[in-house]
Each structure stands twice: as C-alpha cells, then as structure tokens.
Amino acid sequence: MQHLIRTSDFTKEEILDIFSDAREFLEFKPCDILKGKIIVTLFFENSTRTRSSFEIAAKRLGAEVVNLDVGTSSTKKGETMYDTVANINAMKPDAIIIRHSECGLPESLIGYVDCPIINAGDGRHSHPTQALLDLFTIYEYFEGKTEGKKIAIVGDVRNSRVAGSNRRLLPRFGIDVNLVAPDCFKYEGDEFKQFSTIAEVIDDIDIVMSLRSQLERHNITYFESLQEYARDFCITNELMERKEFLLLHPGPVNRNIDITDEVLKHERCKVLEQVTNGVAIRAAILKKLILKIK
Ligand code: NCD
C-alpha cells in the first residue's frame, strides 16, 4: 500500500502519470471510479482550500467523504491521536487525509492504519499535494519544458511547508530554486541560492512563487507591521512589467502584502488556476492511492 507523506513517495514517472490523469479530470466529466469508497478527513489546523479541494475531488469521483469534526472529537477528551486514528481505521475507511501542526505526525500514523494516509500539511514540514499542483501548473504553462527554468520563492521560506515541499520537488524536474526572503525568514540550509530582495533576481526569473507570512508559526513579531514587509516583498505591477514571469501563490493571499489587487487580476497570475488544478491533481492522487494503481 502506498501513502503520500512527501513528494518523494512518488517517482518522476508516477508524477507524470498523475499529471495525465489530472488533465482528464480537468474536463470535469461525470465519473464514478471511487463509487462506494469512503474517505475521512481529519484537519487539526485551519484550511479553506485544501479540505474543500480534497472533498470536491473525492465527490467528483463518486466517493463519500466524512469530515471528522476535530473541535468535538475525543482528542479533546484526552484520547491520543494514535487511538483516534486507530478507531477511525477500525471503521474501515478507504483513505485518511490529515493536516496537523506537528511535523512528521502523518508519517507516524502509518503503523496504525490499513488504508492510505495522505498528508494535507504537517507543520512547517511538507504539503505534498500543494507542491504537486504547483508543479502541474508550471508544467502545463511551459508545455512540459521545465528543464532550466528558474523560480524565485518569495517570503516566509523558513516557515512555509509549501516552500519546503517545492524546494524538494521542483529540482527533480530541472527547475532551479532561488529563495528570496528577509533575514528573519531565511532558510537555514545552504543548498539553494538565497537573496534579500526581489530586485537581485527578477531579471533572471521565469516563475515567482509568493508565500503568505506564516504568522501562526512565529513566536515573535518580526515586523512593525505587515506593510513594512510588503514594501520589499509584495508583487507589484512594476515587477510584472519588468520581467515576463508566471506568478503563483498557494493561498490564502494577504492582498497588498503578498500580491497587489491589480496583479491578482493579471493574466500571468495563476492563483485561481492553481485552485482548479488542485482539485484535478487531488482526484488523480486519490484514484492512484485508493485503487492501488501503480
Ligand atoms: C497553505 C498551507 O496551509 O500550508 N495553504 C494551502 O494549503 N493552500 C499555505 C498557507 O497557509 O500559507
């Protein structure tokens, strides 16, 4: 049985197969390949897009979805996460999708289940389905020619799990990763080129991935105000005109902090296309893991 904890759980070939299924699912034709299957979602952290994206993907394929209300679940009564998951597993679901603030938690649950576990975000560690949908959006935009493309990941690269998963995934498809962040958000490793301003890299860049400041993961206040951050890191029309790059953001966007209102309407800003692609990619992943298709 296969789980999805991090993007390296899939080979390059498997990822390309997921992309071809996703292309078909983007047509949104009625389909019931997961009819009779039951998928449980367990979200211990806030989510708008990811949970509804998984739910819509599952329903598009004919599956039923049970969202465990973690606010009222027994973990609040002192039950351990392992017991909660073992109990859910005893009800024989076909997959469990989990988001938690603790890095490594989804992986540690594997020994307690008989169905695939899908990591929908674990702390600042990984968010594999987001990175796969980001790569898919890039792949489609450049018609498969990702080799040699340069990306600038801009913002809170230290605390963002989206940045973490993309840093590991994109180089496998020949994409050169550059990180742009203020000192307080710099990534602690040295495998990537790091910059302090967008101006230093922009003329050389094909893709910009803007990130949200992960305020919930900071235990100190770095900035007087987010406006101060925006002065240096917000994606503006001036940058869009200076270089022709594809603009991505995983959402939720802090308007006029991460990306300006005008740029959100720009044709090279693909934030909503990422959301649409997310449903198709998650449908392809559910199909692969639940039907155990190699
Ligand atoms: C991200 C997340 O939760 O990791 N959002 C998402 O899933 N699309 C990014 C974020 O919260 O900034």
mmCIF file of C-alpha atoms and ligand atoms in Angstrom:
data_model
loop_
_atom_site.group_PDB
_atom_site.id
_atom_site.type_symbol
_atom_site.label_atom_id
_atom_site.label_comp_id
_atom_site.label_asym_id
_atom_site.label_seq_id
_atom_site.Cartn_x
_atom_site.Cartn_y
_atom_site.Cartn_z
ATOM 1 C CA MET A 1 0.000 0.000 0.000
ATOM 2 C CA GLN A 2 1.199 3.458 -0.843
ATOM 3 C CA HIS A 3 0.855 6.617 1.290
ATOM 4 C CA LEU A 4 1.572 10.232 0.360
ATOM 5 C CA ILE A 5 3.635 11.839 3.103
ATOM 6 C CA ARG A 6 6.133 13.736 0.957
ATOM 7 C CA THR A 7 6.541 14.218 -2.802
ATOM 8 C CA SER A 8 9.488 11.779 -2.885
ATOM 9 C CA ASP A 9 6.950 8.993 -2.217
ATOM 10 C CA PHE A 10 6.247 9.215 -5.970
ATOM 11 C CA THR A 11 8.762 8.595 -8.734
ATOM 12 C CA LYS A 12 9.008 11.059 -11.606
ATOM 13 C CA GLU A 13 7.141 8.595 -13.785
ATOM 14 C CA GLU A 14 4.320 8.282 -11.234
ATOM 15 C CA ILE A 15 4.068 12.083 -11.070
ATOM 16 C CA LEU A 16 3.775 12.321 -14.852
ATOM 17 C CA ASP A 17 1.034 9.659 -14.753
ATOM 18 C CA ILE A 18 -0.791 11.710 -12.106
ATOM 19 C CA PHE A 19 -0.499 14.730 -14.441
ATOM 20 C CA SER A 20 -2.080 12.851 -17.335
ATOM 21 C CA ASP A 21 -4.986 11.726 -15.148
ATOM 22 C CA ALA A 22 -5.322 15.279 -13.806
ATOM 23 C CA ARG A 23 -5.597 16.614 -17.373
ATOM 24 C CA GLU A 24 -8.574 14.298 -17.926
ATOM 25 C CA PHE A 25 -10.162 15.203 -14.593
ATOM 26 C CA LEU A 26 -9.907 18.890 -15.564
ATOM 27 C CA GLU A 27 -12.679 18.208 -18.066
ATOM 28 C CA PHE A 28 -14.930 17.504 -15.054
ATOM 29 C CA LYS A 29 -16.910 14.787 -16.814
ATOM 30 C CA PRO A 30 -19.194 12.716 -14.556
ATOM 31 C CA CYS A 31 -17.207 9.797 -13.156
ATOM 32 C CA ASP A 32 -17.763 7.102 -10.531
ATOM 33 C CA ILE A 33 -14.457 5.268 -10.279
ATOM 34 C CA LEU A 34 -14.449 5.708 -6.474
ATOM 35 C CA LYS A 35 -18.139 4.867 -6.002
ATOM 36 C CA GLY A 36 -18.657 3.041 -2.675
ATOM 37 C CA LYS A 37 -15.345 4.306 -1.228
ATOM 38 C CA ILE A 38 -15.263 6.320 1.991
ATOM 39 C CA ILE A 39 -12.621 8.949 2.673
ATOM 40 C CA VAL A 40 -12.109 10.518 6.116
ATOM 41 C CA THR A 41 -10.606 13.985 6.546
ATOM 42 C CA LEU A 42 -9.001 14.943 9.856
ATOM 43 C CA PHE A 43 -7.971 18.611 9.875
ATOM 44 C CA PHE A 44 -6.382 19.784 13.120
ATOM 45 C CA GLU A 45 -5.324 23.098 11.524
ATOM 46 C CA ASN A 46 -7.330 25.698 9.613
ATOM 47 C CA SER A 47 -7.970 25.127 5.949
ATOM 48 C CA THR A 48 -10.291 26.569 3.351
ATOM 49 C CA ARG A 49 -8.910 25.388 0.060
ATOM 50 C CA THR A 50 -7.184 22.109 0.817
ATOM 51 C CA ARG A 51 -10.039 20.433 2.688
ATOM 52 C CA SER A 52 -12.732 21.516 0.230
ATOM 53 C CA SER A 53 -10.440 20.683 -2.698
ATOM 54 C CA PHE A 54 -9.983 17.105 -1.425
ATOM 55 C CA GLU A 55 -13.687 16.830 -0.702
ATOM 56 C CA ILE A 56 -14.734 18.047 -4.147
ATOM 57 C CA ALA A 57 -12.103 15.834 -5.811
ATOM 58 C CA ALA A 58 -13.396 12.778 -3.921
ATOM 59 C CA LYS A 59 -17.051 13.562 -4.695
ATOM 60 C CA ARG A 60 -16.263 14.152 -8.379
ATOM 61 C CA LEU A 61 -15.038 10.541 -8.461
ATOM 62 C CA GLY A 62 -18.134 9.236 -6.685
ATOM 63 C CA ALA A 63 -16.608 8.704 -3.193
ATOM 64 C CA GLU A 64 -18.258 9.655 0.104
ATOM 65 C CA VAL A 65 -16.398 11.982 2.453
ATOM 66 C CA VAL A 66 -16.621 12.079 6.239
ATOM 67 C CA ASN A 67 -15.108 15.187 7.840
ATOM 68 C CA LEU A 68 -14.215 14.424 11.439
ATOM 69 C CA ASP A 69 -15.056 17.489 13.462
ATOM 70 C CA VAL A 70 -11.843 17.794 15.450
ATOM 71 C CA GLY A 71 -13.317 20.549 17.614
ATOM 72 C CA THR A 72 -15.704 17.994 19.142
ATOM 73 C CA SER A 73 -13.652 14.808 18.735
ATOM 74 C CA SER A 74 -12.285 12.715 21.596
ATOM 75 C CA THR A 75 -8.749 14.116 21.256
ATOM 76 C CA LYS A 76 -10.314 16.992 23.197
ATOM 77 C CA LYS A 77 -11.237 14.428 25.908
ATOM 78 C CA GLY A 78 -7.655 13.225 26.263
ATOM 79 C CA GLU A 79 -7.613 10.426 23.676
ATOM 80 C CA THR A 80 -4.245 10.232 21.901
ATOM 81 C CA MET A 81 -4.029 10.935 18.197
ATOM 82 C CA TYR A 82 -2.924 7.342 17.670
ATOM 83 C CA ASP A 83 -6.054 5.987 19.365
ATOM 84 C CA THR A 84 -8.284 8.385 17.420
ATOM 85 C CA VAL A 85 -6.753 7.213 14.142
ATOM 86 C CA ALA A 86 -6.819 3.523 15.151
ATOM 87 C CA ASN A 87 -10.544 3.920 15.924
ATOM 88 C CA ILE A 88 -11.253 5.655 12.622
ATOM 89 C CA ASN A 89 -9.270 2.902 10.891
ATOM 90 C CA ALA A 90 -11.393 0.254 12.627
ATOM 91 C CA MET A 91 -14.389 1.716 10.761
ATOM 92 C CA LYS A 92 -12.614 0.617 7.532
ATOM 93 C CA PRO A 93 -12.303 3.833 5.520
ATOM 94 C CA ASP A 94 -10.545 3.704 2.125
ATOM 95 C CA ALA A 95 -8.225 6.652 2.845
ATOM 96 C CA ILE A 96 -7.463 9.121 5.643
ATOM 97 C CA ILE A 97 -6.435 12.693 4.825
ATOM 98 C CA ILE A 98 -4.758 14.514 7.705
ATOM 99 C CA ARG A 99 -3.492 18.014 8.467
ATOM 100 C CA HIS A 100 -1.708 18.735 11.741
ATOM 101 C CA SER A 101 0.612 21.374 13.148
ATOM 102 C CA GLU A 102 3.187 18.757 14.202
ATOM 103 C CA CYS A 103 5.914 17.888 11.660
ATOM 104 C CA GLY A 104 6.041 14.143 10.990
ATOM 105 C CA LEU A 105 2.668 13.311 12.547
ATOM 106 C CA PRO A 106 1.014 11.862 9.380
ATOM 107 C CA GLU A 107 4.013 9.574 8.859
ATOM 108 C CA SER A 108 3.943 8.346 12.456
ATOM 109 C CA LEU A 109 0.323 7.187 11.958
ATOM 110 C CA ILE A 110 1.139 4.765 9.142
ATOM 111 C CA GLY A 111 1.597 1.816 11.521
ATOM 112 C CA TYR A 112 -1.931 2.294 12.889
ATOM 113 C CA VAL A 113 -3.912 2.048 9.637
ATOM 114 C CA ASP A 114 -4.845 -0.347 6.832
ATOM 115 C CA CYS A 115 -5.577 2.368 4.265
ATOM 116 C CA PRO A 116 -3.538 5.100 2.552
ATOM 117 C CA ILE A 117 -2.683 8.186 4.614
ATOM 118 C CA ILE A 118 -2.467 11.455 2.708
ATOM 119 C CA ASN A 119 -0.570 14.321 4.290
ATOM 120 C CA ALA A 120 -2.521 17.551 3.768
ATOM 121 C CA GLY A 121 0.145 19.611 5.580
ATOM 122 C CA ASP A 122 2.260 18.838 8.660
ATOM 123 C CA GLY A 123 3.548 21.913 10.476
ATOM 124 C CA ARG A 124 6.307 23.604 8.558
ATOM 125 C CA HIS A 125 7.483 20.335 7.030
ATOM 126 C CA SER A 126 5.525 19.254 3.931
ATOM 127 C CA HIS A 127 2.452 19.878 1.854
ATOM 128 C CA PRO A 128 2.917 17.376 -0.966
ATOM 129 C CA THR A 129 -0.405 17.816 -2.814
ATOM 130 C CA GLN A 130 0.155 21.587 -2.938
ATOM 131 C CA ALA A 131 3.660 21.171 -4.401
ATOM 132 C CA LEU A 132 2.337 18.665 -6.961
ATOM 133 C CA LEU A 133 -0.403 21.058 -8.069
ATOM 134 C CA ASP A 134 2.143 23.902 -8.226
ATOM 135 C CA LEU A 135 4.439 21.793 -10.395
ATOM 136 C CA PHE A 136 1.474 20.760 -12.573
ATOM 137 C CA THR A 137 0.545 24.447 -13.094
ATOM 138 C CA ILE A 138 4.166 25.215 -14.087
ATOM 139 C CA TYR A 139 4.369 22.100 -16.284
ATOM 140 C CA GLU A 140 1.217 22.990 -18.222
ATOM 141 C CA TYR A 141 2.208 26.666 -18.601
ATOM 142 C CA PHE A 142 5.603 25.780 -20.075
ATOM 143 C CA GLU A 143 4.175 22.814 -22.058
ATOM 144 C CA GLY A 144 6.364 20.315 -20.232
ATOM 145 C CA LYS A 145 9.601 22.289 -20.780
ATOM 146 C CA THR A 146 10.533 22.786 -17.121
ATOM 147 C CA GLU A 147 14.237 21.929 -17.519
ATOM 148 C CA GLY A 148 16.418 25.012 -16.853
ATOM 149 C CA LYS A 149 13.529 27.238 -15.701
ATOM 150 C CA LYS A 150 14.305 29.443 -12.709
ATOM 151 C CA ILE A 151 11.910 30.032 -9.836
ATOM 152 C CA ALA A 152 12.079 32.633 -7.057
ATOM 153 C CA ILE A 153 10.195 31.505 -3.943
ATOM 154 C CA VAL A 154 9.475 34.766 -2.137
ATOM 155 C CA GLY A 155 8.583 35.362 1.504
ATOM 156 C CA ASP A 156 8.472 33.179 4.577
ATOM 157 C CA VAL A 157 10.602 30.358 3.139
ATOM 158 C CA ARG A 158 11.685 29.273 6.612
ATOM 159 C CA ASN A 159 8.228 28.527 7.997
ATOM 160 C CA SER A 160 6.268 27.592 4.890
ATOM 161 C CA ARG A 161 5.623 23.893 4.272
ATOM 162 C CA VAL A 162 4.653 24.801 0.692
ATOM 163 C CA ALA A 163 8.185 26.167 0.212
ATOM 164 C CA GLY A 164 9.586 23.032 1.876
ATOM 165 C CA SER A 165 7.812 20.624 -0.475
ATOM 166 C CA ASN A 166 8.553 22.733 -3.568
ATOM 167 C CA ARG A 167 12.253 23.077 -2.676
ATOM 168 C CA ARG A 168 12.497 19.296 -2.753
ATOM 169 C CA LEU A 169 10.201 18.602 -5.725
ATOM 170 C CA LEU A 170 10.996 21.260 -8.347
ATOM 171 C CA PRO A 171 14.724 20.432 -8.786
ATOM 172 C CA ARG A 172 13.694 16.870 -9.800
ATOM 173 C CA PHE A 173 12.094 18.471 -12.865
ATOM 174 C CA GLY A 174 15.170 20.601 -13.671
ATOM 175 C CA ILE A 175 13.847 23.788 -12.064
ATOM 176 C CA ASP A 176 16.468 25.999 -10.423
ATOM 177 C CA VAL A 177 15.238 27.120 -6.977
ATOM 178 C CA ASN A 178 16.136 30.601 -5.663
ATOM 179 C CA LEU A 179 14.891 31.789 -2.274
ATOM 180 C CA VAL A 180 14.082 35.442 -1.599
ATOM 181 C CA ALA A 181 13.393 36.426 1.997
ATOM 182 C CA PRO A 182 14.186 38.975 4.682
ATOM 183 C CA ASP A 183 16.853 37.779 7.136
ATOM 184 C CA CYS A 184 14.291 36.683 9.722
ATOM 185 C CA PHE A 185 12.658 34.285 7.229
ATOM 186 C CA LYS A 186 15.809 32.919 5.568
ATOM 187 C CA TYR A 187 16.006 29.157 5.094
ATOM 188 C CA GLU A 188 18.615 27.563 7.360
ATOM 189 C CA GLY A 189 20.212 25.185 4.792
ATOM 190 C CA ASP A 190 22.776 26.168 2.168
ATOM 191 C CA GLU A 191 21.702 24.065 -0.863
ATOM 192 C CA PHE A 192 19.908 26.997 -2.526
ATOM 193 C CA LYS A 193 20.848 30.490 -3.651
ATOM 194 C CA GLN A 194 19.328 32.975 -1.249
ATOM 195 C CA PHE A 195 18.613 36.669 -1.846
ATOM 196 C CA SER A 196 17.339 39.510 0.312
ATOM 197 C CA THR A 197 15.484 41.482 -2.367
ATOM 198 C CA ILE A 198 13.394 40.592 -5.412
ATOM 199 C CA ALA A 199 15.341 43.142 -7.479
ATOM 200 C CA GLU A 200 18.505 40.992 -7.217
ATOM 201 C CA VAL A 201 16.927 38.033 -9.061
ATOM 202 C CA ILE A 202 13.929 39.199 -11.033
ATOM 203 C CA ASP A 203 15.637 39.777 -14.402
ATOM 204 C CA ASP A 204 16.715 36.150 -14.461
ATOM 205 C CA ILE A 205 13.486 34.501 -13.284
ATOM 206 C CA ASP A 206 10.742 32.554 -15.164
ATOM 207 C CA ILE A 207 8.433 31.840 -12.204
ATOM 208 C CA VAL A 208 7.701 33.662 -8.940
ATOM 209 C CA MET A 209 6.007 31.821 -6.089
ATOM 210 C CA SER A 210 4.825 34.310 -3.490
ATOM 211 C CA LEU A 211 4.116 32.971 0.016
ATOM 212 C CA ARG A 212 1.973 34.088 2.910
ATOM 213 C CA SER A 213 3.714 35.154 6.116
ATOM 214 C CA GLN A 214 3.101 32.199 8.436
ATOM 215 C CA LEU A 215 2.057 34.385 11.379
ATOM 216 C CA GLU A 216 0.692 31.395 13.319
ATOM 217 C CA ARG A 217 4.177 29.788 13.314
ATOM 218 C CA HIS A 218 6.088 32.851 14.553
ATOM 219 C CA ASN A 219 6.564 33.180 18.255
ATOM 220 C CA ILE A 220 7.982 36.675 17.990
ATOM 221 C CA THR A 221 6.892 39.682 15.985
ATOM 222 C CA TYR A 222 9.421 40.322 13.244
ATOM 223 C CA PHE A 223 7.874 43.370 11.643
ATOM 224 C CA GLU A 224 6.412 46.581 12.946
ATOM 225 C CA SER A 225 3.617 45.862 10.513
ATOM 226 C CA LEU A 226 2.998 43.654 7.506
ATOM 227 C CA GLN A 227 3.055 46.880 5.452
ATOM 228 C CA GLU A 228 6.747 47.141 6.223
ATOM 229 C CA TYR A 229 7.253 43.626 4.793
ATOM 230 C CA ALA A 230 5.063 44.482 1.780
ATOM 231 C CA ARG A 231 7.322 47.400 0.831
ATOM 232 C CA ASP A 232 10.069 44.945 -0.091
ATOM 233 C CA PHE A 233 8.297 41.675 -0.934
ATOM 234 C CA CYS A 234 4.865 42.460 -2.393
ATOM 235 C CA ILE A 235 4.496 41.505 -6.078
ATOM 236 C CA THR A 236 3.518 44.686 -7.908
ATOM 237 C CA ASN A 237 2.635 45.668 -11.469
ATOM 238 C CA GLU A 238 6.059 47.252 -11.775
ATOM 239 C CA LEU A 239 7.665 43.806 -11.285
ATOM 240 C CA MET A 240 5.158 42.164 -13.672
ATOM 241 C CA GLU A 241 6.157 44.663 -16.356
ATOM 242 C CA ARG A 242 9.869 44.402 -15.698
ATOM 243 C CA LYS A 243 10.070 40.661 -16.472
ATOM 244 C CA GLU A 244 7.662 38.172 -18.026
ATOM 245 C CA PHE A 245 7.234 35.563 -15.299
ATOM 246 C CA LEU A 246 4.482 33.170 -14.238
ATOM 247 C CA LEU A 247 3.117 34.149 -10.815
ATOM 248 C CA LEU A 248 1.919 31.544 -8.295
ATOM 249 C CA HIS A 249 0.708 31.669 -4.695
ATOM 250 C CA PRO A 250 -0.684 28.722 -2.667
ATOM 251 C CA GLY A 251 -3.301 30.898 -0.935
ATOM 252 C CA PRO A 252 -4.587 32.305 1.257
ATOM 253 C CA VAL A 253 -3.259 35.559 -0.249
ATOM 254 C CA ASN A 254 -2.798 38.563 2.002
ATOM 255 C CA ARG A 255 -3.882 41.194 -0.543
ATOM 256 C CA ASN A 256 -1.463 44.106 -0.984
ATOM 257 C CA ILE A 257 1.009 42.372 1.359
ATOM 258 C CA ASP A 258 1.943 39.355 -0.797
ATOM 259 C CA ILE A 259 0.442 40.471 -4.153
ATOM 260 C CA THR A 260 -1.319 43.732 -5.083
ATOM 261 C CA ASP A 261 -5.003 43.880 -6.057
ATOM 262 C CA GLU A 262 -4.154 44.738 -9.694
ATOM 263 C CA VAL A 263 -1.609 41.941 -10.047
ATOM 264 C CA LEU A 264 -4.151 39.397 -8.781
ATOM 265 C CA LYS A 265 -6.133 40.186 -11.967
ATOM 266 C CA HIS A 266 -3.060 39.932 -14.236
ATOM 267 C CA GLU A 267 -3.205 37.173 -16.864
ATOM 268 C CA ARG A 268 0.148 35.754 -15.741
ATOM 269 C CA CYS A 269 -1.093 35.455 -12.150
ATOM 270 C CA LYS A 270 -2.425 31.873 -11.951
ATOM 271 C CA VAL A 271 -3.651 31.727 -8.353
ATOM 272 C CA LEU A 272 -7.191 30.618 -9.242
ATOM 273 C CA GLU A 273 -5.931 28.247 -11.927
ATOM 274 C CA GLN A 274 -3.830 26.615 -9.173
ATOM 275 C CA VAL A 275 -7.026 26.085 -7.179
ATOM 276 C CA THR A 276 -8.777 24.444 -10.158
ATOM 277 C CA ASN A 277 -5.695 22.314 -10.851
ATOM 278 C CA GLY A 278 -5.642 21.337 -7.169
ATOM 279 C CA VAL A 279 -8.965 19.513 -7.471
ATOM 280 C CA ALA A 280 -7.780 17.601 -10.552
ATOM 281 C CA ILE A 281 -4.415 16.689 -9.005
ATOM 282 C CA ARG A 282 -6.054 15.521 -5.764
ATOM 283 C CA ALA A 283 -8.569 13.468 -7.749
ATOM 284 C CA ALA A 284 -5.678 11.805 -9.617
ATOM 285 C CA ILE A 285 -3.865 11.117 -6.306
ATOM 286 C CA LEU A 286 -6.989 9.639 -4.664
ATOM 287 C CA LYS A 287 -7.541 7.417 -7.694
ATOM 288 C CA LYS A 288 -3.936 6.217 -7.621
ATOM 289 C CA LEU A 289 -3.747 5.515 -3.881
ATOM 290 C CA ILE A 290 -7.233 4.079 -3.369
ATOM 291 C CA LEU A 291 -7.368 1.901 -6.456
ATOM 292 C CA LYS A 292 -3.701 0.942 -5.810
ATOM 293 C CA ILE A 293 -2.850 1.571 -9.433
ATOM 294 C CA LYS A 294 0.918 1.506 -9.898
HETATM 295 C C1 NCD B 1 -1.014 26.691 2.683
HETATM 296 C C2 NCD B 1 -0.907 25.835 3.909
HETATM 297 O O1 NCD B 1 -1.821 25.695 4.684
HETATM 298 O O2 NCD B 1 0.173 25.280 4.062
HETATM 299 N N1 NCD B 1 -2.270 26.860 2.164
HETATM 300 C C3 NCD B 1 -2.796 25.878 1.384
HETATM 301 O O3 NCD B 1 -2.865 24.733 1.768
HETATM 302 N N2 NCD B 1 -3.187 26.239 0.148
HETATM 303 C C4 NCD B 1 -0.259 27.919 2.741
HETATM 304 C C5 NCD B 1 -0.501 28.897 3.834
HETATM 305 O O4 NCD B 1 -1.204 28.645 4.812
HETATM 306 O O5 NCD B 1 0.083 29.973 3.721
#
